[in-house]
Each structure stands twice: as structure tokens, then as C-alpha cells.
Coordinates of C-alpha atoms in Angstrom, one line a residue:
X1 CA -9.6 24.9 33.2
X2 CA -10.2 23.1 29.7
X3 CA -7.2 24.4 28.3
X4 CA -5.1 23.5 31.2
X5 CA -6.7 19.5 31.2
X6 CA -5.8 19.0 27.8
X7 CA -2.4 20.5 27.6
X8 CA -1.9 18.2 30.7
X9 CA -3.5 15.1 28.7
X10 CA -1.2 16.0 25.3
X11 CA -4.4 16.3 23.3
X12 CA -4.8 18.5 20.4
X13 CA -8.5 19.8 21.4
X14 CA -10.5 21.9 19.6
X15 CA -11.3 23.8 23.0
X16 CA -7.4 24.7 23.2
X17 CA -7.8 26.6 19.9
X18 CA -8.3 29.8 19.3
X19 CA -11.3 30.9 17.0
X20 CA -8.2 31.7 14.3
X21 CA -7.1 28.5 14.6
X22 CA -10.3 26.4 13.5
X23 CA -11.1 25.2 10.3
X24 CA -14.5 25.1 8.6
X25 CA -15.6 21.8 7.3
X26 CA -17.2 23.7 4.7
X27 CA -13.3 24.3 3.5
X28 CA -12.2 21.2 3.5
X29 CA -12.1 19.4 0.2
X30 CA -12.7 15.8 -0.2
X31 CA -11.2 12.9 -2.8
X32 CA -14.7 13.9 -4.9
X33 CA -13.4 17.4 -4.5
X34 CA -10.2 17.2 -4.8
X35 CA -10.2 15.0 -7.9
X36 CA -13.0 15.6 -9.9
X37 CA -13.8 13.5 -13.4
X38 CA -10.8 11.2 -12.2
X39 CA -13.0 10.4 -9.0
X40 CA -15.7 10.0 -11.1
X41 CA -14.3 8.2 -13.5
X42 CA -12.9 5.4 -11.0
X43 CA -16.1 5.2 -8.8
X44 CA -18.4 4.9 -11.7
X45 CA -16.4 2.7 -13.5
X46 CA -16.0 0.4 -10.6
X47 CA -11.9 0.3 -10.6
X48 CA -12.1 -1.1 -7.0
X49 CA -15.1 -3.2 -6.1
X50 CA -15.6 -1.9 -2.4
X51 CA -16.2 1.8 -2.8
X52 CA -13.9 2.7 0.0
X53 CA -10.9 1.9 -1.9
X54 CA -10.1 4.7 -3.6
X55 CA -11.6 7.6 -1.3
X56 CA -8.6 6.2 1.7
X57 CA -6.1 6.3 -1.4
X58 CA -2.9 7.9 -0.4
X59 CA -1.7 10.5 -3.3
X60 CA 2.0 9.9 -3.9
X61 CA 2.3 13.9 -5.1
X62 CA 0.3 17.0 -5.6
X63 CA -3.3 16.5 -6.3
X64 CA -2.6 19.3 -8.7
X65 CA 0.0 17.9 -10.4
X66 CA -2.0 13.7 -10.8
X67 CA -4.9 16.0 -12.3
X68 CA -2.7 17.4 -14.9
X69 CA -1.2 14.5 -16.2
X70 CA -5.1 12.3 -16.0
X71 CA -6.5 15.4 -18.2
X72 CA -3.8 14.8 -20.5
X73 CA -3.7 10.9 -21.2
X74 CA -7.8 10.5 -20.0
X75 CA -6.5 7.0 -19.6
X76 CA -9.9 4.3 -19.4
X77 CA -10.1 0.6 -18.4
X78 CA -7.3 -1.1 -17.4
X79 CA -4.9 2.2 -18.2
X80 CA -7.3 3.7 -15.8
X81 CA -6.2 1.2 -12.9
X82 CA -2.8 1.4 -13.8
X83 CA -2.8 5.4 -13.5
X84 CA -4.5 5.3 -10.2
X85 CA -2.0 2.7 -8.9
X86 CA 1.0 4.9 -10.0
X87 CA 0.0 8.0 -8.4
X88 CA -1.9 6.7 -5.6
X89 CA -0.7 4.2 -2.7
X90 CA -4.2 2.1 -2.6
X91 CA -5.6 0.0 0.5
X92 CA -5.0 -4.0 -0.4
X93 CA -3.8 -3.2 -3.8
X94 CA 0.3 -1.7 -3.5
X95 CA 0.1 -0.5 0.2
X96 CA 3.7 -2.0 1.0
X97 CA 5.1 -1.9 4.3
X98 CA 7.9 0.4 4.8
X99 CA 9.9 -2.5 6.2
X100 CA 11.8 -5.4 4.3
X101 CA 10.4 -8.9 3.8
X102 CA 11.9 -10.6 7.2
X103 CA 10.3 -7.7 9.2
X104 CA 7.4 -7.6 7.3
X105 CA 6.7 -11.3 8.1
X106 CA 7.4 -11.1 11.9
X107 CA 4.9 -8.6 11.7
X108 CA 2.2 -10.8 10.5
X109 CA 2.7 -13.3 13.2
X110 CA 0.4 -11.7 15.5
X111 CA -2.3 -11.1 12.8
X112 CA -2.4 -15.3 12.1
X113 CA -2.6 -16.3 16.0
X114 CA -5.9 -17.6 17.2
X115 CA -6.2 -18.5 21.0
X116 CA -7.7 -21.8 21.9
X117 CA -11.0 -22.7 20.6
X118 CA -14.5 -24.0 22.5
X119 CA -16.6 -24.5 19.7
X120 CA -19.8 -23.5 19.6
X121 CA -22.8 -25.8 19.6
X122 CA -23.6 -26.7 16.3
X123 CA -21.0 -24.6 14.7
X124 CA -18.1 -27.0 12.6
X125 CA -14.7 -25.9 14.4
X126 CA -13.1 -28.5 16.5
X127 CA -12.1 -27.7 19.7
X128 CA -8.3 -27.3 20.4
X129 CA -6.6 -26.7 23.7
X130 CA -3.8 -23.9 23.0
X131 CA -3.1 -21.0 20.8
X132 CA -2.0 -21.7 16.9
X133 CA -1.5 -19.8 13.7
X134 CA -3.8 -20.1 11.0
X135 CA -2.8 -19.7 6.8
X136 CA -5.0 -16.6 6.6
X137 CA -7.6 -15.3 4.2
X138 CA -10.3 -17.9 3.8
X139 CA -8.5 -20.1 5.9
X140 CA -10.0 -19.3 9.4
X141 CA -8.5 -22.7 11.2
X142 CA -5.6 -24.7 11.6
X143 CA -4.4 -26.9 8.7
X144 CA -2.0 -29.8 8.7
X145 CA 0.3 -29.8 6.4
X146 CA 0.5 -26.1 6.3
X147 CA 1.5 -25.5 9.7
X148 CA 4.5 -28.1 9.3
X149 CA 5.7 -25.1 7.1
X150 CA 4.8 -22.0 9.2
X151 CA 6.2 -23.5 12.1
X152 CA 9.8 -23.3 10.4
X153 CA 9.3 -19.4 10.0
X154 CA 8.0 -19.6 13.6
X155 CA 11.2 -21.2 15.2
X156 CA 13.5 -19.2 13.6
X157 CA 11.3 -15.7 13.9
X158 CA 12.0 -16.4 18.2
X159 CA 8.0 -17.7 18.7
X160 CA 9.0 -20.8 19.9
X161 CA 6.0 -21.1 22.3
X162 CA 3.7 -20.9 19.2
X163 CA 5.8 -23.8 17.7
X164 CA 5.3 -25.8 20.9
X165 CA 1.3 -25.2 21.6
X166 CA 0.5 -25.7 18.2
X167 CA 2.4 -29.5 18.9
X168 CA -0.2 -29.7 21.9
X169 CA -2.7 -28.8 19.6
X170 CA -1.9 -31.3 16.9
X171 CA -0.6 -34.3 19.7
X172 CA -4.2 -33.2 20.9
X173 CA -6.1 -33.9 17.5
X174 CA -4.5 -37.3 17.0
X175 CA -5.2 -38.4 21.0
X176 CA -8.8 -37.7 20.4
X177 CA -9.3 -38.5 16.4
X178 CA -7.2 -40.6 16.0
X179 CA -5.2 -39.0 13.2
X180 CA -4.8 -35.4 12.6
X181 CA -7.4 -33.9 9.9
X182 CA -6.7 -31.9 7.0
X183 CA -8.4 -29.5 9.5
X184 CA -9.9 -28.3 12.2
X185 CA -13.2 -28.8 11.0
X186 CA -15.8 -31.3 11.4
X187 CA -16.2 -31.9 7.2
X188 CA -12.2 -32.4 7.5
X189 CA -12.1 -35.1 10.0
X190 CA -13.0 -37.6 7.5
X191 CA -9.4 -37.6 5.9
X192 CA -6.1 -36.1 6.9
X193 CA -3.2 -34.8 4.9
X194 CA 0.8 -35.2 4.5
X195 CA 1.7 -36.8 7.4
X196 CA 4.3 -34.2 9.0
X197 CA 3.7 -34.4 12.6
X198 CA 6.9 -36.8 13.0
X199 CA 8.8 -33.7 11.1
X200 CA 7.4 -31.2 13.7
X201 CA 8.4 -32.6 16.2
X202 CA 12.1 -32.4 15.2
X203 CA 11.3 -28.5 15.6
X204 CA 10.4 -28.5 19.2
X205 CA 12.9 -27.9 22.3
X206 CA 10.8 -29.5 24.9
X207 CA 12.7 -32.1 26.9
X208 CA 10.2 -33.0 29.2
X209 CA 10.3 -37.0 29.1
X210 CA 6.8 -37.0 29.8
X211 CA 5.5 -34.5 26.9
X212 CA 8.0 -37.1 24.9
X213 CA 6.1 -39.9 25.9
X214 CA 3.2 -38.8 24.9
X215 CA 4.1 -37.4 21.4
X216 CA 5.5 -41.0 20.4
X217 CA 2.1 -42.3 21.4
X218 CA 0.7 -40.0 18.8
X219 CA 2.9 -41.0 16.2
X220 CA 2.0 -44.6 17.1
X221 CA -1.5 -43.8 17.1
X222 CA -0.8 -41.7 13.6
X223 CA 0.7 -44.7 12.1
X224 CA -1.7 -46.7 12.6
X225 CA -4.0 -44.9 10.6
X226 CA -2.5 -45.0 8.0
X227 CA -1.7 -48.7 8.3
X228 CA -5.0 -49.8 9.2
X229 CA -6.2 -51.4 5.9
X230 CA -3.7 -53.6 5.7
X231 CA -6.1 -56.0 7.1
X232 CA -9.0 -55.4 4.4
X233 CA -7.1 -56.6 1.2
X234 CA -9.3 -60.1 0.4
X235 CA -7.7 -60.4 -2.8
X236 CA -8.3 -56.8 -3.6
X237 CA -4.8 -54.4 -4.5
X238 CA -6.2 -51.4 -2.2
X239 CA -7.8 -50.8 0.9
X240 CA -8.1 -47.9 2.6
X241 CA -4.9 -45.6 2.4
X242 CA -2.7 -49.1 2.3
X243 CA -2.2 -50.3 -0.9
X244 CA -0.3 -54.2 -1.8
X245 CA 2.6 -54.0 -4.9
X246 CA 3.0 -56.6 -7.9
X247 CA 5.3 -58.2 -5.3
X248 CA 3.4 -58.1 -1.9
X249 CA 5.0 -55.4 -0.8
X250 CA 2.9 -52.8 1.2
X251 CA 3.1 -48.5 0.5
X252 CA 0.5 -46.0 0.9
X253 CA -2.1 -43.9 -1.1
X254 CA -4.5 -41.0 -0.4
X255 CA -7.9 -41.5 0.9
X256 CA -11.3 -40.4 2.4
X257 CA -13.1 -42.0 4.7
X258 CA -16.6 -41.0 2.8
X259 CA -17.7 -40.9 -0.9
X260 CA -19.9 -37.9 -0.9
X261 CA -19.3 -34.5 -2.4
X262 CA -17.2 -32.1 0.3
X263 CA -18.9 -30.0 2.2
X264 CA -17.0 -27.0 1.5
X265 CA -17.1 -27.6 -2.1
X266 CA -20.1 -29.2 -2.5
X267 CA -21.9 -27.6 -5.6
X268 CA -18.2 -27.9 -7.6
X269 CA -17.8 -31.8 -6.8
X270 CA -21.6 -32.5 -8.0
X271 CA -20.7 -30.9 -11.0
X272 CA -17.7 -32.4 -11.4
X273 CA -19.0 -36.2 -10.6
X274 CA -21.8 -34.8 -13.3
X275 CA -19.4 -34.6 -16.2
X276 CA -18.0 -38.1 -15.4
X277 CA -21.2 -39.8 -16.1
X278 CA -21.4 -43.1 -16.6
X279 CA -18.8 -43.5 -13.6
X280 CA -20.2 -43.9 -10.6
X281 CA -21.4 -41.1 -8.7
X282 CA -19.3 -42.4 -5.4
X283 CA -16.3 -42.8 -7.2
X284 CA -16.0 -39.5 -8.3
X285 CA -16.2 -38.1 -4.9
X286 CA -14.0 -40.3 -3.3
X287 CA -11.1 -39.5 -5.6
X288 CA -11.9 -35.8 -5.4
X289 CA -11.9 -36.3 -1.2
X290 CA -8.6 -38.2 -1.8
X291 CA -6.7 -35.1 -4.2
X292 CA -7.8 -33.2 -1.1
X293 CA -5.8 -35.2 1.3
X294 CA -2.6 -35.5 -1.1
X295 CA -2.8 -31.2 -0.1
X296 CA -2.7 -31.0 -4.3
X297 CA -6.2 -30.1 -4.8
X298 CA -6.0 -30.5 -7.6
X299 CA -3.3 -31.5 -9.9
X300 CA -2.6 -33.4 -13.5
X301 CA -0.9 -35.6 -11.1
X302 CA -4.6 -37.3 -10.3
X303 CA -6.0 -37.3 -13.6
X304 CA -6.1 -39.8 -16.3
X305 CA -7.1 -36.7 -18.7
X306 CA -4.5 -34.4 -17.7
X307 CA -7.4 -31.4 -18.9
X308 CA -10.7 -33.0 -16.7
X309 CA -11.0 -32.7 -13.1
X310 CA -13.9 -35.4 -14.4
X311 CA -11.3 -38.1 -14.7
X312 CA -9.2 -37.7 -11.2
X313 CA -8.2 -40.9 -9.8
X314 CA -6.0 -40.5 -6.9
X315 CA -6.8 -43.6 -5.1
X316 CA -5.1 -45.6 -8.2
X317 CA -1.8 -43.7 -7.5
X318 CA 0.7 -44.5 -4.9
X319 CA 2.4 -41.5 -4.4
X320 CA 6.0 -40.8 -3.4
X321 CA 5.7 -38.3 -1.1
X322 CA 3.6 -39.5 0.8
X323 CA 5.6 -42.8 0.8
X324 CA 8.5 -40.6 1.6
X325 CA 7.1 -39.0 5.3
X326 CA 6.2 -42.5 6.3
X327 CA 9.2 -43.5 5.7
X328 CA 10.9 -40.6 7.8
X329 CA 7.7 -41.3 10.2
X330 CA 8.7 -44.9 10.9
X331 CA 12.4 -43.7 11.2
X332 CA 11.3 -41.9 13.9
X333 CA 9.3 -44.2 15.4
X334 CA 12.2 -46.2 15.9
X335 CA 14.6 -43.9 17.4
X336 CA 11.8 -42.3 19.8
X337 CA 11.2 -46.4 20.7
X338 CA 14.7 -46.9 20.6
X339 CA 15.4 -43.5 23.6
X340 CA 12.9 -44.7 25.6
X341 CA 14.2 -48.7 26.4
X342 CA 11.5 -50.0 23.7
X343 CA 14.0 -52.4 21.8
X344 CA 10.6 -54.2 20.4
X345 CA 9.3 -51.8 18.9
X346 CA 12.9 -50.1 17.9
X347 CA 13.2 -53.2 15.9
X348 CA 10.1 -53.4 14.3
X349 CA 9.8 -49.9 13.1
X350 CA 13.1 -49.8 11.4
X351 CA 12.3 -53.0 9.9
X352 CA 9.2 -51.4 8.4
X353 CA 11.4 -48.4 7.0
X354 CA 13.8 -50.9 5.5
X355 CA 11.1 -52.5 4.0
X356 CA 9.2 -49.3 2.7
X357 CA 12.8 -48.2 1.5
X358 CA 13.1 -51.2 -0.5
X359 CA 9.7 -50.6 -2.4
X360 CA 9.8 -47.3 -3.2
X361 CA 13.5 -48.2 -4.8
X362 CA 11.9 -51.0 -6.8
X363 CA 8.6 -49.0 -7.9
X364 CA 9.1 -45.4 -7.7
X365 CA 12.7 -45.1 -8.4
X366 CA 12.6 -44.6 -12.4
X367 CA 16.6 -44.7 -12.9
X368 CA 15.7 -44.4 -16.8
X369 CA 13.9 -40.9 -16.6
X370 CA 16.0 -40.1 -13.6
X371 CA 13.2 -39.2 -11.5
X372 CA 10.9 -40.2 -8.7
X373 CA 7.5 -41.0 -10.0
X374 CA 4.0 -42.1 -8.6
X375 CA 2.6 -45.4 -9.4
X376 CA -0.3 -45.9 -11.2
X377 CA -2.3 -48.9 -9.6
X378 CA -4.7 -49.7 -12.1
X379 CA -1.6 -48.9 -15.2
X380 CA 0.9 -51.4 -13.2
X381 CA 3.2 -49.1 -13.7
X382 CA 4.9 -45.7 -13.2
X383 CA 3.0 -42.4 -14.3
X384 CA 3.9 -39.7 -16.8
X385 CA 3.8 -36.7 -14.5
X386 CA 7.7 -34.9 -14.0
X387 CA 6.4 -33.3 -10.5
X388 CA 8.5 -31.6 -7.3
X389 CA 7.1 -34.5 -5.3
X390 CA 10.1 -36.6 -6.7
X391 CA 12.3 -34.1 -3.9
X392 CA 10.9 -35.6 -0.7
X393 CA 13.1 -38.7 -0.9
X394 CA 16.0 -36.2 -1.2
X395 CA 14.4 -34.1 1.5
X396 CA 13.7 -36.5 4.5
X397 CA 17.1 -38.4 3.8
X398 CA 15.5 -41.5 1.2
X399 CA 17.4 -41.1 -1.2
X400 CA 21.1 -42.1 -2.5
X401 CA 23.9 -39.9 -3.7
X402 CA 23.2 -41.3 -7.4
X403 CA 19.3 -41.1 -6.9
X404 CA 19.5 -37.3 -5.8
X405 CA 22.2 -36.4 -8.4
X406 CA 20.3 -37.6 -10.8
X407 CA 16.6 -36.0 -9.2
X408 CA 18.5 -32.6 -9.3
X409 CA 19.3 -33.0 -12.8
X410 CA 15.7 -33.5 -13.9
X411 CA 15.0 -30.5 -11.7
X412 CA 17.5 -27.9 -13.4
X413 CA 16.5 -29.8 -16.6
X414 CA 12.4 -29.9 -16.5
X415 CA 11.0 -28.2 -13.5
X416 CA 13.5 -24.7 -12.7
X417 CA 11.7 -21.8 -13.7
X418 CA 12.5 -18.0 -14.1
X419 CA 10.9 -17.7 -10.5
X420 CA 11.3 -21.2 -8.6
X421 CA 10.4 -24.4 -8.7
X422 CA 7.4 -25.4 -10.8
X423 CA 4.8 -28.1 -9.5
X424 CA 4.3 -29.8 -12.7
X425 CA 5.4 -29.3 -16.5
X426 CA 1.8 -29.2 -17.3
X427 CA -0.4 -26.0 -17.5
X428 CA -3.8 -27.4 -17.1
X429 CA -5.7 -24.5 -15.2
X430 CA -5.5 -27.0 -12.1
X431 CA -3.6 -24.7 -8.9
X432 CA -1.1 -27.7 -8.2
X433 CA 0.1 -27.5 -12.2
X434 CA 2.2 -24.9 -14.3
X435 CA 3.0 -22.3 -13.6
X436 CA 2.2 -22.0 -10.3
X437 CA 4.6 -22.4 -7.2
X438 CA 4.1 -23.0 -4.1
X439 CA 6.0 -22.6 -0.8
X440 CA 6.4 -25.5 0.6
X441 CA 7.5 -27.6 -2.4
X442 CA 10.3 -24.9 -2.6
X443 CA 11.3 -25.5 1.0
X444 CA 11.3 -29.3 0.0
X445 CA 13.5 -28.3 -3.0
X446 CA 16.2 -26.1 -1.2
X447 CA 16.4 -28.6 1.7
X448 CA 17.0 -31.9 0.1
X449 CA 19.1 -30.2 -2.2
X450 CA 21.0 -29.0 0.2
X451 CA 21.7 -31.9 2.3
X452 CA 22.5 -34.1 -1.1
X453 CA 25.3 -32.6 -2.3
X454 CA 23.4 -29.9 -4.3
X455 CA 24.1 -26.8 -2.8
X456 CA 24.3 -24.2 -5.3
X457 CA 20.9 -25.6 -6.7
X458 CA 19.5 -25.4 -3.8
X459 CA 20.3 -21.7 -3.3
X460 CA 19.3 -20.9 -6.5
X461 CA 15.4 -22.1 -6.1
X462 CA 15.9 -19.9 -2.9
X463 CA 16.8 -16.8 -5.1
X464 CA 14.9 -16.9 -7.9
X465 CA 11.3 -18.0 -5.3
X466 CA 12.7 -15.0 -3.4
X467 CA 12.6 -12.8 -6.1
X468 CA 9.0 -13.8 -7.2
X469 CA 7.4 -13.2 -3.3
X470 CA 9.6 -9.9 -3.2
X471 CA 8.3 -8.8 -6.5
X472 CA 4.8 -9.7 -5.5
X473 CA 5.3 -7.9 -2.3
X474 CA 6.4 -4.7 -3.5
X475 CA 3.4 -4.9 -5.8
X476 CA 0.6 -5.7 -3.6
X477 CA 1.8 -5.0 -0.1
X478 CA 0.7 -9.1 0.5
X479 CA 1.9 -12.3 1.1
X480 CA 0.3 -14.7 -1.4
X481 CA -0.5 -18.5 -1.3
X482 CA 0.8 -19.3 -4.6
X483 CA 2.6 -17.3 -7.2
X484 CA 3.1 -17.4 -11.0
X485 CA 6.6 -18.6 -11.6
X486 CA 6.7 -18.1 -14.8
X487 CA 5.7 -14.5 -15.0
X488 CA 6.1 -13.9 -11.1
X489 CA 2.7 -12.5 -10.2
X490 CA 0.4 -13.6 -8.1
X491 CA -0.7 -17.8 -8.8
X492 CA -3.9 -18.5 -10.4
X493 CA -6.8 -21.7 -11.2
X494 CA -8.3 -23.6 -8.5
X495 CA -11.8 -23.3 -6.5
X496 CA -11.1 -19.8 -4.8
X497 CA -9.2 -16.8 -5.4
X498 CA -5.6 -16.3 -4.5
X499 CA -5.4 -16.1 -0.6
X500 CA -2.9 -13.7 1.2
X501 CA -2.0 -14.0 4.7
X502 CA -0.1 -16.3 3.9
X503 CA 1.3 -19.0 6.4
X504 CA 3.4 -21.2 4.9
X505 CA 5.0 -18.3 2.3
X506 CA 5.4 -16.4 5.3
X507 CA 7.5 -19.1 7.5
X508 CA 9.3 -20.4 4.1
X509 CA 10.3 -17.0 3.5
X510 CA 11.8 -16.7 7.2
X511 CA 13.5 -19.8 7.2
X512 CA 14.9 -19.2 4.0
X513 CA 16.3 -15.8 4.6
X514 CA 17.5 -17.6 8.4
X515 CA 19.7 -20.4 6.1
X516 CA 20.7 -17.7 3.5
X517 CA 21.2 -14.2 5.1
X518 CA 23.0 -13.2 2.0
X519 CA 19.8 -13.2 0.0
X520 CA 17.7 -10.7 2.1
X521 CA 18.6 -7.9 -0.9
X522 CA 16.2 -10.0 -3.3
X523 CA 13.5 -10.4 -1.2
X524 CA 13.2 -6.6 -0.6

């Protein structure tokens, strides 16, 4: 009767077996076993820092054969590592998926989805109302600027209803906040990030007039914080995230809400506000807050000493990125106003583009250098740092065909590395500096290239960024957050280690595969 139940199940019982059949445990050799002083070696030497590692390992030939070969180079240290990585395939270290890079990513999807969340008491998540995708690794919620990035990969991987509820989610965070935070976190709702909502929206394919109304109110509401200090100047350059030009003009800078060290980072930004004795305790934290909601945390692009956190001053620069999305968000504004009958506020939008236009011409416009640059408040004048920010007036349609030919000469001239695009020209150990790279400023790159007359830049960045995720990928199995240009290997500096996962690498990859088919060989 047992046999004949598990035939009929398809189960490979040990009560179908015959006494013949069955094998002793007693027989059965394990990794310790089976490998000897090269187990040894690894476990006691620590090779892998969870134990489990190496005992799941996956020989790549004869157990025989890898003991031969270890007893004759008894390689030690790294050399040890290295063997153990070319004869084994190890968990989280080069366990590559079978597939290529596109499949891999649509893969990982699934794995990054969160379903709506109802906080619990006391806990710091924000609630949010439908499902989203989170960056992965240490990154358990939804982020702003990030998703902006993901949510390309998303629309063109067919998970359009992800693209749309996390635009509930976000259209959500701004009806009840007031803006959206860097975020979903309590400690994060103090300051925001890059302002891409306006740019999301151009990704969804709801036509519902209501859902439409509702979103421009969020933009409204969006715009309006980050316009709101224009009421606070008395005298003063700065308040708030509005800061007044040498000519009265009015632009933008980064900001936080509080001056105390951050939460999440709390024991690094007393340190850091430590080493900047005699400056104000408050000021240090602020400006660190501030490099937090630029998304560079941190860069040589805040700092007066391009090699001390100790001297970052981000609320002294006006930056042109940031300059640039408002710009495309009161664009927006306008033709959302202009749809819906509002000639009022149609008018006044696009007056205020025109106007923001006209500044960032006259102040971050360095025709000299050919570059965008920031503007340093406190300098009166432009700053030093060649950065890939200068491509967002190419990429949300700022910029004019002189202005971008000139940008993309800089680019092939200062910031085109063997890998992709490079975030600064300075190595400074900071995450946002040489040589790391980072998705989305590649994404940036390759579009506003694109649409500025600079095509076969544009797919060049996309080749040579693909070759440094593909490389990575068929090293460590992972997608990373950042990568090493230069060398193309996994990115380094910062507060954490290098996060895999990874949202925005994994939607920039899609997208840029989508727009250039042609390049899927590199990226395997």
C-alpha cells in the first residue's frame, strides 16, 4: 500500500526502496570529508565570514582532481580565496545565473517588491497604500530619487502596474507630507531628494482625468516646497531650499529641515561635526542633512576641502541639477495647467521656467570651461568641481545645441572612463567621487546625449557601463549599487558597504538594453 501511494504521489521514498537500494549515512562523505586540509584550511582561516559558505560550495570538477592541484600550489591568503573561487561555484561570491543580464534582471523584480505597508506602532516606516520596489540590501523601503530610475527598467520589463502603484504611493507621500522624503522613514521626512516625481509621471499610461487631477495637485503641492522660502530672505541670500542671485533672481539649493546629526548615521555625523571644531556644531549637521538630500552623500562637490567631510557646505552651493528638474517640473506644471483649462496658472508656471532658464544661463552656464557648474554662494561665483551633474540640462531638454555640444566635449574630454561615466575627476574616498559610477548619472548621460545631437556618445557610456555591470555580474552573480569605473569592479568609500540588489542598476540596465538591443552581447 506504501509503495503504491508514493508511486501515485511521484515521490522518491525511502519506503519504495529496496534494502539494496539504500544508502548508509555512515558512507556518505561530507565537504570536511571530501576535502580535507583544503576544508580546513578555508574554515580556519576564515575565507568566508559565515561558515556556511564554503560547505554549500558547488565543485566545478572532481573533488579528486581540485585536491591534486591544492596539494600541489598549497596556495594561502588571498591565493587561497582565489583557488577556491576557481574551482568552486560559492554562495554570494561568483554564483551567476545561468541566464543573461535582461533575464537576470526581470528576475529580481519579484525579489524588490514590498506590498503596502501599516506601520507598526512605534516602529519608523511610513505608511504607504500600494505595492513598490525597494533598492535592495540595506535599503528595506522606498527611496525617491531611486525609484525615478527603477521605474524605467519597470516599464519597459512589462510591470507597468508596479510603475503605476508606486505613482499612488509617491502622489500619496506628497498629499500627506507635503513633499516626498528621501524616504519612507520617519528620520527622512525632514528633507526630500531630486525632485523626479514630475519625470515619473511621463512614465505612466493612466488616462483617467481624475488620477490626472490629482497628480498635478501634487506637483503643485511639491513645488511649493521647494519654493516656500522665498518669503524668509530679510536681507539674507538663502532661506530654506530657495536661494536669491547677485541679480535677484531666485534658484534652488539643498536642505534639511533640522540641524542635528541623522539618525541613521548618527555616531559618523558627531564625529564628523567633531573634526570641524570651532564651527558650529548645527552647521555641520545641517550641511551633512543637506549632501543627503542632493542623493550625493557625499561628494567633493560639497566640500571646501575636497579631502574633509569636516568642511561640507552644501547649503552654500546652488546646484544645477537640481535647478535643472525644477525647471522640467515647472514645464510640467504648465502643460498639466495648460490640458486641464487652467490658463492662470499655464501662464505663470511657464513664466517661472523662463525665468529659472534665464538664471541658470547667466550663473551656471560657464561657456569658458564649457561646462555646467554649481554656484558657490558664499564664493560669488562658480565652483571648481567638473561633475556629470552638468548633463541634466542636456537631459530634461535645458540646454542649447551649443551648450550640449560643448557639455559633451567636456565629457569625452574629462569625465569618460574605461567603464562609463565618472561622477567627479576627484578621488577623494567620498562614494559620489572617482572612480566610482553610478547608474543613474549614466542614464542621465546616454539620454541627454542622445536627444542633443550626441548619439554615438551616448551609446558609448551605454557600452562601456554595460561592460562594467556585465563584468561584475559574471564575477559575483550580483547587481551592485556602484561600480569602479576605472578598474570595473565593484564601487567603494562611503558609510556602508557596497549594496547589491540593486534598483536603479537593475532598471538602468533594462532600459538601456530596451533603447540599444544591439548591446545585449556586452552585458552578458
Amino acid at each position: 500500500m506504501i509503495r503504491t501511494l508514493c508511486r501515485f504521489a511521484g515521490l522518491a521514498s525511502i519506503a519504495t526502496m529496496a534494502p539494496a537500494q539504500q544508502t548508509s549515512s555512515s558512507s556518505v562523505r561530507s565537504p570536511a570529508d571530501l576535502y580535507g586540509a583544503l576544508f580546513e584550511a578555508v574554515q580556519q582561516g576564515q575565507v568566508f565570514a559565515d561558515g556556511k559558505t564554503f560547505v554549500d560550495a558547488v565543485p566545478k570538477r572532481p573533488a579528486e582532481a581540485i585536491m591534486v592541484d591544492y596539494v600541489r600550489a598549497k596556495p594561502a591568503g588571498p591565493a587561497l580565496k582565489a583557488f577556491v573561487l576557481a574551482n568552486f561555484v560559492v554562495p554570494r561570491e561568483n554564483d551567476r545565473g545561468s541566464g543573461d543580464l535582461r533575464t537576470h534582471v526581470r528576475t529580481l523584480w519579484p525579489q524588490l517588491v514590498r506590498q503596502p505597508v501599516a506601520p507598526v506602532a512605534g516602529s519608523s516606516a511610513l505608511p504607504l497604500p500600494a505595492p513598490y520596489v525597494v533598492p535592495g540590501g540595506r535599503f528595506r523601503e522606498i527611496y525617491y530619487w531611486d525609484s525615478y530610475f527603477t521605474m524605467l527598467g519597470l516599464k519597459v520589463d512589462g510591470q507597468q502596474p508596479l510603475v503605476e502603484s508606486m505613482l499612488e504611493d509617491f502622489t500619496s507621500l506628497i498629499e500627506r507630507y507635503g513633499h516626498i522624503p528621501n524616504g519612507t522613514r520617519t528620520y527622512y521626512l525632514s528633507r526630500s531628494q531630486p525632485p523626479y516625481y514630475a519625470l515619473m509621471l511621463d512614465l505612466s499610461s493612466n488616462t483617467d482625468p481624475v488620477v490626472a487631477k490629482r497628480r498635478l495637485a501634487a506637483l503643485r503641492v511639491e513645488h511649493a516646497f521647494w519654493m516656500k522660502g522665498t518669503g524668509c530672505f530679510d536681507g539674507k541670500p538663502a532661506c530654506s531650499r530657495v536661494v536669491r542671485m547677485p541679480d535677484g533672481s531666485v534658484l534652488n539649493r539643498y536642505y534639511d529641515d533640522r540641524d542635528t546629526p541623522r539618525d541613521e548615521s548618527y555616531a559618523e555625523d558627531v564625529a564628523t561635526a567633531a573634526k570641524a571644531a570651532p564651527r558650529p556644531v548645527a552647521d555641520t549637521q545641517r550641511n551633512l542633512r543637506a549632501g543627503a538630500e542632493s542623493g550625493w552623500d557625499f561628494s567633493s562637490r560639497w566640500l571646501r576641502d575636497p579631502q574633509s567631510l569636516a568642511t561640507v557646505h552644501t547649503t552654500d552651493i546652488v546646484p544645477v541639477d537640481l535647478n535643472s528638474l525644477l525647471w522640467a517640473m515647472e514645464r510640467r506644471i504648465a502643460e498639466r495647467c495648460q490640458t486641464v483649462g487652467d490658463a492662470p496658472c499655464a501662464t505663470s508656471f511657464t513664466t517661472l521656467a523662463a525665468k529659472r532658464k534665464t538664471a541658470i544661463d547667466r550663473y551656471l552656464w560657464q561657456a569658458t570651461t564649457a561646462r555646467y557648474a554649481d554656484w558657490d554662494l558664499s564664493m560669488r561665483k562658480p565652483t571648481a568641481s567638473i561633475n556629470a551633474a552638468m548633463l541634466h540640462p542636456l537631459f530634461v531638454g535645458l540646454a542649447s545645441a551649443t551648450q550640449a555640444k560643448a557639455v559633451a566635449a567636456t565629457v569625452r574630454k574629462s569625465l569618460l572612463a574605461e567603464g562609463g561615466l565618472r561622477t567627479t575627476t576627484l578621488n577623494t574616498g567620498q562614494q559620489w567621487d572617482e572612480p566610482n559610477g553610478w547608474a543613474p548619472l549614466q542614464w542621465v548621460a546616454i539620454a541627454g546625449l542622445a536627444r542633443n545631437g550626441e548619439p554615438a556618445l551616448a551609446k558609448d557610456i551605454a557600452k562601456r557601463w554595460l561592460g562594467t555591470v556585465g563584468a561584475a555580474y559574471a564575477e559575483t552573480g550580483k547587481m551592485l549599487e556602484k561600480y569602479n569605473i576605472e578598474q570595473r569592479t565593484p564601487g567603494g568609500g562611503g558609510e556602508y558597504p557596497v549594496q547589491d540588489g540593486f534598483g536603479w542598476t537593475n532598471g538602468v540596465t533594462s532600459a538601456i538594453l530596451d533603447r540599444y538591443p544591439d548591446l545585449a552581447q556586452k552585458a552578458k
